[in-house]
Structure formats: C-alpha cells, structure tokens
Coordinates of C-alpha atoms in Angstrom, one line a residue:
Chain A
M1 CA 8.7 -5.0 -15.4
S2 CA 6.5 -3.2 -18.7
D3 CA 5.2 0.6 -17.7
Y4 CA 3.6 -0.1 -14.6
S5 CA 6.8 1.8 -12.8
P6 CA 7.1 1.3 -8.7
S7 CA 5.7 5.1 -7.7
Q8 CA 2.7 4.3 -9.4
A9 CA 2.2 0.3 -8.3
L10 CA 3.2 2.2 -4.4
A11 CA 0.3 4.7 -4.9
D12 CA -1.8 1.8 -6.3
A13 CA -1.3 -0.4 -3.2
A14 CA -2.2 2.6 -0.7
D15 CA -5.3 3.6 -2.3
A16 CA -6.0 -0.2 -2.8
R17 CA -5.4 -0.6 1.7
R18 CA -7.3 2.7 2.7
T19 CA -10.2 1.4 0.4
A20 CA -9.9 -1.9 1.9
T21 CA -10.6 -0.5 4.9
A22 CA -12.8 2.6 4.6
P23 CA -16.5 2.7 6.1
R24 CA -19.1 3.2 3.3
P25 CA -21.4 5.8 3.3
T26 CA -25.2 3.5 3.5
P27 CA -26.7 3.8 0.8
R28 CA -29.9 6.5 0.7
A29 CA -32.2 3.6 -0.1
A30 CA -31.0 2.1 3.0
V31 CA -31.4 4.6 4.8
W32 CA -35.5 5.3 5.0
V33 CA -36.5 2.1 3.8
G34 CA -34.5 0.6 7.7
A35 CA -35.8 4.7 9.0
L36 CA -39.4 2.6 8.0
G37 CA -38.4 -0.5 9.3
L38 CA -37.7 0.9 12.6
A39 CA -40.8 3.1 12.7
M40 CA -43.6 0.5 12.3
V41 CA -41.9 -1.9 14.4
G42 CA -42.2 0.0 17.1
G43 CA -45.1 1.9 15.8
F44 CA -47.2 -0.9 15.1
L45 CA -45.5 -2.7 18.8
G46 CA -47.3 0.2 20.6
A47 CA -50.6 0.4 18.4
P48 CA -53.6 -0.8 19.6
K49 CA -54.2 -4.4 19.6
P50 CA -55.6 -4.9 15.6
L51 CA -53.1 -3.2 14.2
G52 CA -49.9 -4.8 16.3
I53 CA -50.5 -8.1 14.1
L54 CA -48.6 -6.0 11.6
A55 CA -45.4 -5.7 13.1
P56 CA -43.5 -7.8 12.3
L57 CA -44.0 -6.5 8.6
G58 CA -41.5 -3.8 10.2
T59 CA -38.9 -6.5 10.8
F60 CA -39.3 -7.9 7.0
V61 CA -38.1 -3.9 6.0
L62 CA -35.8 -4.1 8.6
V63 CA -34.2 -7.2 6.7
F64 CA -34.7 -6.2 3.6
A65 CA -33.0 -2.7 4.6
G66 CA -29.9 -4.5 5.6
H67 CA -29.9 -6.0 2.9
L68 CA -30.0 -2.8 0.8
A69 CA -26.7 -1.3 3.0
R70 CA -24.7 -4.5 2.6
R71 CA -21.9 -3.4 0.9
G72 CA -22.6 -0.4 2.1
L73 CA -22.2 -1.1 6.0
G74 CA -18.9 -3.2 4.7
V75 CA -20.1 -6.3 5.5
G76 CA -18.0 -8.7 2.9
R77 CA -14.7 -8.0 4.9
R78 CA -14.0 -9.7 8.3
F79 CA -11.4 -6.8 9.3
S80 CA -8.0 -8.0 11.5
G81 CA -8.5 -5.2 14.1
P82 CA -11.8 -4.4 17.0
V83 CA -14.3 -2.1 14.8
I84 CA -16.1 -0.1 17.2
S85 CA -19.4 0.9 14.6
A86 CA -20.6 3.9 15.7
D87 CA -24.1 2.9 13.3
L88 CA -24.2 0.0 16.6
V89 CA -24.6 2.9 18.9
G90 CA -27.2 5.2 16.6
L91 CA -29.2 1.9 16.3
A92 CA -28.6 1.5 20.1
A93 CA -29.8 4.5 20.9
I94 CA -33.3 4.2 18.1
L95 CA -34.2 0.8 19.0
G96 CA -34.4 2.4 23.0
L97 CA -36.5 5.0 21.3
S98 CA -38.4 2.6 19.6
G99 CA -38.9 0.8 22.8
Y100 CA -40.6 3.4 24.3
L101 CA -42.9 3.8 21.7
V102 CA -44.1 0.3 22.4
V103 CA -44.6 0.1 26.3
S104 CA -46.1 3.9 26.0
G105 CA -48.5 2.2 23.2
W106 CA -48.7 -1.0 25.2
Q107 CA -49.3 1.3 27.9
G108 CA -52.8 3.5 26.0
R109 CA -50.8 7.1 27.2
F110 CA -50.0 8.3 23.9
G111 CA -53.0 8.1 21.9
P112 CA -52.7 9.4 19.3
L113 CA -49.7 11.2 19.8
H114 CA -48.5 7.8 19.7
W115 CA -48.5 7.7 16.5
V116 CA -47.1 11.4 15.6
A117 CA -44.0 10.0 17.3
T118 CA -43.7 7.3 15.4
V119 CA -43.4 9.8 12.8
V120 CA -41.6 11.7 14.1
L121 CA -38.9 8.7 14.9
F122 CA -39.0 7.8 11.0
L123 CA -38.2 11.3 9.9
L124 CA -35.3 11.7 13.1
I125 CA -33.5 7.8 12.4
G126 CA -34.0 9.3 8.0
V127 CA -32.3 12.7 8.7
A128 CA -29.2 11.3 11.3
G129 CA -28.7 8.8 8.9
E130 CA -28.6 11.5 6.2
V131 CA -26.5 13.5 8.2
R132 CA -23.8 10.2 8.8
R133 CA -23.7 9.7 4.9
A134 CA -22.9 13.8 4.2
R135 CA -20.2 13.5 6.2
L136 CA -18.7 9.9 4.9
F137 CA -18.8 11.6 1.6
R138 CA -17.2 14.4 2.4
R139 CA -14.2 12.3 3.6
D140 CA -14.0 9.8 0.7
N141 CA -13.4 13.0 -1.0
T142 CA -11.3 14.4 0.9
Q143 CA -8.9 11.6 1.3
L144 CA -9.2 10.9 -2.6
A145 CA -8.2 14.5 -3.3
H146 CA -5.0 13.6 -1.3
S147 CA -3.9 10.4 -2.7
Q148 CA -4.5 12.4 -5.8
H149 CA -2.3 15.0 -5.1
L150 CA 0.8 12.4 -3.9
L151 CA 0.3 10.8 -6.6
T152 CA 0.8 13.7 -8.5
E153 CA 3.6 15.0 -6.6
Q154 CA 5.1 11.8 -7.1
R155 CA 4.8 11.8 -10.7
R156 CA 7.0 15.0 -11.0
Chain B
M1 CA 13.1 -7.4 8.6
T2 CA 11.6 -8.0 5.5
Q3 CA 14.1 -8.6 2.3
P4 CA 13.0 -6.5 -0.4
L5 CA 12.7 -8.7 -3.3
F6 CA 10.1 -8.3 -6.4
D7 CA 7.8 -10.5 -7.6
E8 CA 6.2 -10.9 -10.7
I9 CA 3.4 -13.0 -9.5
I10 CA 2.3 -9.7 -7.2
H11 CA 3.4 -6.6 -9.8
A12 CA 0.7 -7.2 -12.3
P13 CA -1.6 -3.8 -11.2
Q14 CA -4.8 -6.3 -10.0
R15 CA -3.6 -8.5 -8.5
L16 CA -1.1 -5.9 -6.2
R17 CA -4.4 -3.6 -5.8
I18 CA -6.1 -7.2 -4.4
C19 CA -2.8 -8.1 -2.5
A20 CA -3.1 -5.0 -0.6
M21 CA -6.5 -5.0 0.2
L22 CA -6.7 -8.5 1.7
A23 CA -3.5 -7.5 3.8
A24 CA -5.7 -4.9 5.6
V25 CA -8.4 -7.0 6.7
D26 CA -8.3 -10.5 7.9
E27 CA -10.9 -12.1 4.8
M28 CA -13.2 -10.4 2.2
E29 CA -15.6 -11.8 0.5
F30 CA -15.4 -12.1 -3.4
G31 CA -18.1 -10.1 -4.8
T32 CA -16.9 -7.0 -2.2
L33 CA -13.7 -8.1 -4.1
R34 CA -15.1 -7.4 -6.9
D35 CA -17.0 -4.4 -6.8
E36 CA -14.3 -3.2 -5.2
L37 CA -11.8 -3.0 -8.4
G38 CA -14.5 -2.6 -10.5
V39 CA -14.3 -6.1 -12.8
A40 CA -15.3 -8.7 -14.0
D41 CA -16.0 -11.9 -12.0
S42 CA -14.1 -14.1 -14.5
V43 CA -11.2 -11.5 -14.6
L44 CA -11.6 -11.5 -10.2
S45 CA -11.1 -15.4 -10.9
K46 CA -8.3 -15.5 -13.2
H47 CA -5.7 -13.2 -10.2
L48 CA -7.5 -15.3 -7.4
K49 CA -6.8 -18.4 -9.4
V50 CA -2.9 -17.3 -10.4
L51 CA -2.5 -16.2 -6.2
A52 CA -4.1 -19.2 -4.8
D53 CA -1.9 -21.6 -7.0
A54 CA 1.6 -19.1 -5.9
G55 CA 0.5 -20.5 -2.0
Y56 CA -0.3 -16.5 -2.1
V57 CA -3.9 -16.6 -1.1
L58 CA -6.7 -18.7 0.5
L59 CA -9.8 -19.6 -0.5
V60 CA -12.8 -20.7 1.2
K61 CA -16.7 -21.9 0.4
P62 CA -18.2 -22.0 3.7
L63 CA -21.8 -22.1 3.3
G64 CA -23.4 -18.6 4.3
V65 CA -27.4 -18.0 5.2
G66 CA -29.6 -20.3 3.1
G67 CA -27.2 -23.2 2.4
K68 CA -25.8 -20.1 -0.5
A69 CA -21.6 -20.8 -1.0
R70 CA -20.1 -17.4 -0.7
T71 CA -16.2 -17.5 -1.5
W72 CA -13.8 -15.5 0.8
A73 CA -10.5 -14.6 0.1
R74 CA -7.8 -14.2 2.6
L75 CA -3.9 -14.0 2.1
T76 CA -1.7 -16.5 3.4
P77 CA 1.3 -15.7 5.9
A78 CA 3.6 -17.0 2.7
G79 CA 1.6 -14.1 0.8
T80 CA 2.1 -11.3 3.0
W81 CA 5.8 -11.7 3.2
A82 CA 5.9 -11.9 -0.3
L83 CA 3.9 -8.4 -0.6
Q84 CA 5.3 -7.4 2.1
G85 CA 9.0 -7.6 0.2
H86 CA 7.8 -6.6 -3.3
L87 CA 6.7 -3.1 -1.7
A88 CA 9.7 -3.1 0.1
E89 CA 11.4 -3.8 -3.7
L90 CA 9.4 -1.1 -5.0
Q91 CA 10.2 1.7 -2.4
R92 CA 14.6 0.4 -2.8
L93 CA 13.6 1.0 -6.7
I94 CA 12.3 4.1 -6.4
Q95 CA 15.0 5.6 -3.6
A96 CA 17.4 4.0 -6.4
A97 CA 15.7 5.9 -9.3
D98 CA 15.8 9.5 -6.9
T99 CA 19.4 9.2 -5.8
A100 CA 20.8 8.8 -9.8
T101 CA 18.2 12.1 -10.8
A102 CA 20.2 13.4 -8.1
L103 CA 23.5 12.3 -9.0
A104 CA 22.8 13.1 -12.6
A105 CA 21.7 16.4 -11.5
T106 CA 24.8 17.5 -9.8
P107 CA 27.4 19.9 -11.4
A108 CA 30.0 18.0 -10.0
H109 CA 29.2 14.8 -12.0
G110 CA 29.2 15.9 -15.3
H111 CA 31.7 16.6 -17.7
P112 CA 34.2 18.9 -17.9
S113 CA 33.5 21.4 -20.7
G114 CA 36.6 22.5 -23.1

C-alpha cells in the first residue's frame, strides 16, 4: 500500500469530491469583459441609428467573456443533480435592464441620459460580479481551512 | 450494501482523486480534470488509460463546437462500485488502527510488572 495512509487517502478523496462540485469564482477579466459586452449590446442597440450597427460587437465581446469564464463558471463539468445557478438569475436581471435601455433608446426618450445609463449598467454588472467573486473566494478559503484542520486532527 | 475491498488500481493518489471527482459529477472534461489535479496532459492520460483498461472509467470524444473533439471522462457502474468498496475498506482500516491503538494504551493489556 506504499506510504499513502488510509486517512490521507480518505481526506484526499473527500477533498477531490468537494473540488469537483464547488462553484468557482469567475475570473476577474471575464467579469469586466462580460460587463462591457452587455453594456455594449444595451448601449449601441439603443443608440441613434448609425451607432446601432455596432451592437453586434457587444455580442462578440460577450462570447469572448464566456471564453474567459469557461473554467470559472464550471463548464467542463456536468453535474448529476439539478443545479440552479445564481448566475442565471443575475444574468436574466441584467438582460432585462439592457432590454429596457434598448427600448428606451429606440423611443428616443433618454438622449444623453441613455449613455449615462449604459455606463452605470457597465459599472453595476462589474461591481456585482466583483462582490460575487469575493464571496466565493471567502467560502473557498473557509472550506480549505476546515479540511486542513480535519486532516491535522486525523494525523494526531 | 458496499463490500469493503481494497483496490490497488484506485489507491494510487492521483487515480483516487480522479475517481472521487468523477463520482461527484456525471462527467468531466479532460482539461478541467487536468487543471483541478494540477498535472500534465501526459500524466492524466496515463492514469485515465489505466482506469479505462480496468473498466472503471469511460472515455468519450463527442465533436464539440466547430468540430473540435474534447475528451469527456465518466465513472462506469463498475468504477463507482470499486470506489465505494475501496473507500469503505479505507474506513475499516482506520477504525481497526484506532482500535489497536486504544487497546495498546489500555493498562489492562500491558504486561504485569514484577
């Protein structure tokens, strides 16, 4: 059995299991690029006509953000149970806000305020992403400290 | 009920971690497994081959977006059974060791002095 002790093996197995199912903090770059993409879609679609053509660029930026977030959001793992992601709820809310900006822009109600709202939207999404990242990092560290404590206890 | 059974194939540290990870999900992509384990492609390939040859892991390569093939690994029923048996055996060994330690520490089991 070599020098790989049963208690160490059990601890490793439990740790690996936790690792496989733990949500990951979205990479910081993905948070801000995603925020930019959503704001671009909302902002340019709602902009006066010549600029509206730039809206698809926002989609490309979003795709790039998705690429950056691939591992962070846990793509690459298919879970056994149903997983309700808080990200999806947040994304729905953000898309709703973007949609509101689009419609408002088309109706020409906002004028310069539309651009201010777009920048605010960008900052809002970015900051919300940062808050979520901080929360997940804190939880990861707590779990890590807990498993290290258990391992130390077992070794005693 | 799971029978405690020590499994030499699963007991290797990296393979144990692979099996434990796969037991928690339906399937996992090669790149994700590699990153979680922090090993090179070749090392992971070697371990997955051993597990696949034993019938514990199934490797599939569906065509991904843009025709790019990615390897997905999943634990087979035999693998799940073997992992559960191995973990049960590890627990049994720990309990046995604890019992032996407790008995050794009990004065009644020591040699009589004089």
